[in-house]
Every structure is written in C-alpha cells, then in structure tokens.
Short mmCIF file of C-alpha atoms in Angstrom, two decimals:
data_model
loop_
_atom_site.label_atom_id
_atom_site.label_comp_id
_atom_site.label_asym_id
_atom_site.label_seq_id
_atom_site.Cartn_x
_atom_site.Cartn_y
_atom_site.Cartn_z
CA MET J 1 85.09 24.00 105.36
CA LYS J 2 88.21 25.85 105.14
CA THR J 3 89.65 24.19 101.85
CA PHE J 4 85.74 24.87 100.16
CA LYS J 5 86.43 28.71 101.16
CA SER J 6 89.95 28.80 100.00
CA LEU J 7 88.80 27.12 96.54
CA LEU J 8 86.00 29.63 96.23
CA VAL J 9 88.15 32.53 96.65
CA THR J 10 90.45 31.20 94.33
CA LEU J 11 87.79 30.65 91.82
CA VAL J 12 86.54 33.97 92.22
CA VAL J 13 90.01 35.66 91.87
CA VAL J 14 90.63 33.41 88.64
CA PHE J 15 87.39 34.60 87.29
CA PHE J 16 87.88 38.02 87.79
CA SER J 17 91.37 37.98 86.51
CA GLN J 18 90.07 36.44 83.08
CA LEU J 19 87.58 38.91 83.06
CA LEU J 20 90.02 41.79 83.23
CA TYR J 21 92.50 39.96 81.06
CA ALA J 22 89.71 39.61 78.29
CA GLN J 23 88.53 43.40 78.34
CA GLN J 24 92.13 44.51 77.66
CA ASP J 25 93.03 41.83 75.01
CA TYR J 26 92.13 44.42 72.27
CA THR J 27 93.80 46.78 70.11
CA GLY J 28 92.52 49.75 68.36
CA LEU J 29 92.22 53.57 67.81
CA TYR J 30 91.39 56.32 69.95
CA MET J 31 89.38 58.81 67.59
CA THR J 32 89.65 61.75 70.17
CA TYR J 33 91.38 62.22 73.18
CA ASN J 34 88.15 61.88 75.20
CA ASP J 35 88.05 58.21 73.93
CA PHE J 36 91.72 58.00 75.26
CA LEU J 37 90.65 59.21 78.53
CA GLN J 38 87.39 57.12 78.57
CA LYS J 39 89.42 54.24 77.20
CA LYS J 40 86.71 53.83 74.36
CA LEU J 41 88.41 51.98 71.41
CA SER J 42 86.97 52.61 67.77
CA TYR J 43 87.29 49.60 65.78
CA PRO J 44 88.53 47.07 68.08
CA VAL J 45 90.09 44.02 66.93
CA GLU J 46 90.81 41.15 69.08
CA CYS J 47 94.62 40.36 69.70
CA GLY J 48 95.62 37.30 67.84
CA SER J 49 92.39 37.30 65.37
CA LYS J 50 93.10 36.26 62.09
CA ASN J 51 90.08 38.50 60.98
CA GLY J 52 91.65 41.85 61.81
CA LYS J 53 94.60 44.04 62.47
CA LEU J 54 95.89 47.62 62.83
CA ARG J 55 98.51 48.86 60.17
CA LEU J 56 100.37 52.22 60.83
CA ASN J 57 102.34 52.65 57.61
CA GLU J 58 104.98 54.42 59.76
CA LEU J 59 108.10 52.74 57.38
CA PHE J 60 107.86 55.52 54.64
CA GLY J 61 106.15 58.41 56.95
CA SER J 62 102.79 57.78 55.59
CA SER J 63 100.01 59.66 57.19
CA LYS J 64 97.38 57.00 56.37
CA GLY J 65 96.66 53.85 58.23
CA PHE J 66 94.14 51.06 58.13
CA VAL J 67 92.23 48.87 60.47
CA ILE J 68 90.99 45.37 59.17
CA GLN J 69 87.79 44.64 61.54
CA ASN J 70 86.02 41.35 60.71
CA GLY J 71 87.49 41.39 56.99
CA GLU J 72 86.72 44.91 56.35
CA LYS J 73 89.21 47.41 55.58
CA HIS J 74 88.73 51.01 57.29
CA GLU J 75 91.48 53.41 56.36
CA PHE J 76 92.16 56.55 58.59
CA ASP J 77 94.15 59.71 58.70
CA LYS J 78 96.46 60.18 61.46
CA LYS J 79 95.89 63.92 61.44
CA ARG J 80 92.28 63.05 62.44
CA VAL J 81 93.21 60.33 65.15
CA TYR J 82 93.90 61.02 68.86
CA GLY J 83 96.18 57.37 69.09
CA TYR J 84 96.02 53.68 69.38
CA ARG J 85 96.25 50.89 71.78
CA THR J 86 98.54 47.76 71.09
CA CYS J 87 98.00 44.27 71.91
CA ALA J 88 100.96 44.94 74.43
CA ASN J 89 98.32 47.15 76.45
CA LYS J 90 100.67 50.36 75.54
CA ASN J 91 98.95 53.58 74.54
CA TYR J 92 100.30 55.74 71.47
CA ARG J 93 99.50 59.30 70.68
CA PHE J 94 99.81 60.58 67.03
CA TYR J 95 101.22 64.00 66.58
CA ASN J 96 102.64 65.69 63.60
CA ASN J 97 102.53 62.50 61.92
CA SER J 98 104.86 60.56 64.24
CA SER J 99 103.62 58.19 67.19
CA TYR J 100 104.51 58.75 70.86
CA GLU J 101 104.30 56.08 73.51
CA ILE J 102 102.26 57.63 76.55
CA LEU J 103 104.29 56.74 79.81
CA ASP J 104 102.48 58.64 82.28
CA THR J 105 99.11 60.82 82.58
CA ALA J 106 99.01 61.69 85.97
CA GLY J 107 99.67 65.78 86.42
CA PHE J 108 100.92 65.91 82.82
CA TYR J 109 101.66 63.81 79.93
CA ILE J 110 104.99 62.04 79.51
CA TYR J 111 105.72 60.48 76.09
CA TYR J 112 108.76 58.33 74.83
CA GLN J 113 109.76 57.77 71.27
CA TYR J 114 112.42 55.68 70.02
CA ARG J 115 114.55 57.20 67.22
CA LEU J 116 117.23 56.34 64.81
CA GLU J 117 119.59 59.31 64.14
CA GLN J 118 122.33 59.42 61.28
CA LYS J 119 125.53 60.55 62.65
CA VAL J 120 127.38 62.86 60.66
CA LYS J 121 130.75 61.36 61.69
CA GLY J 122 130.70 57.74 61.82
CA LYS J 123 129.36 54.68 60.55
CA GLY J 124 125.28 53.92 60.43
CA ALA J 125 122.39 55.18 62.45
CA ILE J 126 122.35 55.32 66.52
CA LYS J 127 119.38 54.58 68.85
CA THR J 128 118.37 57.38 71.05
CA ASP J 129 115.38 57.22 73.48
CA GLU J 130 113.72 60.59 73.36
CA TYR J 131 111.16 61.75 75.98
CA PHE J 132 108.62 64.29 75.48
CA PHE J 133 105.61 65.91 77.53
CA SER J 134 102.16 67.86 77.14
CA ARG J 135 100.14 69.62 80.19
CA TYR J 136 96.94 68.07 78.92
CA ALA J 137 96.07 65.40 76.78
CA GLY J 138 95.17 67.31 73.54
CA ASP J 139 98.06 70.01 73.85
CA PRO J 140 101.07 69.88 71.73
CA ILE J 141 103.66 67.88 72.59
CA LEU J 142 107.17 69.37 73.53
CA ALA J 143 110.52 68.00 74.11
CA LEU J 144 110.92 67.10 77.94
CA THR J 145 113.31 69.91 79.08
CA ALA J 146 113.35 72.14 82.18
CA ASP J 147 112.65 75.03 80.18
CA ASN J 148 109.69 73.77 78.33
CA LEU J 149 108.38 72.44 81.59
CA LYS J 150 108.72 75.98 83.21
CA LYS J 151 107.04 77.55 80.27
CA ALA J 152 104.11 75.08 80.60
CA PHE J 153 103.86 75.66 84.22
CA PRO J 154 104.40 79.53 84.40
CA ALA J 155 102.96 80.28 87.74
CA ASN J 156 104.37 77.27 89.84
CA HIS J 157 107.79 79.04 90.99
CA MET J 158 108.34 76.25 93.47
CA PHE J 159 108.26 73.52 90.64
CA HIS J 160 110.72 76.01 88.92
CA HIS J 161 113.06 75.97 91.84
CA GLU J 162 112.97 72.27 92.24
CA LEU J 163 113.73 71.70 89.03
CA ASP J 164 116.90 73.62 88.97
CA ALA J 165 117.81 72.01 92.15
CA GLN J 166 117.43 68.60 91.46
CA PHE J 167 118.27 68.27 87.79
CA ARG J 168 121.71 68.76 86.13
CA SER J 169 120.79 68.26 82.74
CA ASP J 170 117.67 67.30 80.75
CA LYS J 171 118.49 64.01 80.22
CA ASP J 172 118.08 63.49 84.17
CA LEU J 173 114.36 64.60 84.23
CA MET J 174 113.31 60.95 83.28
CA ALA J 175 114.90 59.50 86.28
CA TYR J 176 112.76 56.85 88.00
CA ASP J 177 112.16 56.78 91.67
CA SER J 178 111.64 52.99 92.66
CA TYR J 179 110.71 53.87 95.92
CA ALA J 180 107.82 56.36 95.14
CA LYS J 181 107.02 54.25 92.00
CA ASN J 182 107.14 57.41 89.93
CA TYR J 183 109.35 59.87 87.85
CA LYS J 184 111.23 62.06 89.89
CA VAL J 185 110.09 65.07 88.02
CA LYS J 186 106.39 63.87 88.62
CA CYS J 187 107.49 63.55 92.47
CA LEU J 188 108.69 67.15 92.48
CA TYR J 189 105.54 68.51 90.66
CA ASN J 190 103.03 66.91 92.83
CA ASP J 191 105.06 67.98 96.02
CA SER J 192 104.91 71.90 94.42
CA LEU J 193 101.16 71.65 94.25
CA LYS J 194 101.11 71.13 98.04
#
C-alpha cells in the first residue's frame, strides 16, 4: 500500500511538472504591458519548432523585428510592442529601440542590459553590465542610481535615508541578499513601506 501511494504521488508530481514545463516552453511577444502582466504572448512559437522563430534584428539597431509562426512571417515595430519572452524563459522589454532584461518586478521594476563600449584609450570594446529601473511596467526606464530612485519615490524619505546609509556608490545598488533571496535595494524599499 505504501509503495502504491508513493508511486501515485510521484506520478502526480511528474504530470504537473511536465504540464507546467509545457506551458512555459514558448517564445513570443508581449504587445502591451498588460499582456506582460497577464503573461499573454502574441504570436507564440514553440521552442525548438522548425516552423517558427523570433528575430529581433538588433545587430544593426533596426527598429523592426519579425516572428515566423506556422510558416507565416509577422513583422513588428519595437516601438509598438512592449517586449518578448525567450525560450530560456527570460522576459525583455523594448524601450528606445533597445532590449532590457526584466530581472525583478516586485515593488518596482529592475532591468539589466549587457553593453559593449569602446574605450577612448586602449584596445577594443569592453563588456559592461548596466542596471536600470522603472517604477511601473509602462514607465520610462532610468539608470539605477540612488538619485533616480529618490526622484521616483519623492515622498518616501525613509527609503532616501536608507539608500544614503547602506550604499556607498550606485554600483552597490545591485547587491544581492542571498539570505532574503532578493536585491538589497528591494529589501530596503520594502522595509521603508512598513
């Protein structure tokens, strides 16, 4: 009897995990920020499918991209689309003809962007990790700095004081608290609301 119950529990867990995995195995576009909030993909393409793909044309800074779905090509303008989801289950937002990875959405949005920058003195390009934020899903994306956070939350004086006390520079704002499993700036923000 114990063997039967454990087998049944195992089968149920495997079934539901496969069901969840299958539901998230798509790439596609979020036409609006409401679509993103509701996780509603337009032109969904099954990952690994030979009948579809998502192309962003970012190499040359094009404002156009396209989705091939079931053999049909659908062109889109990045200025009119909120963002997209990749097969790696990462969400991105388009803003000013650039893509920003959405890292966190609780309280306010944190974004990441990988950039190659030319050094004035020296050879070649260097990789930089840049972080940004927006107060809400549809708000402008700003550089993640203490000054910009204070401007975005002008009435939250406790948050202002904590930013000054806890972070020496803007680079420190992306520190991650492995115990709380959250970014420290988000922990401070949440604490300031209590």
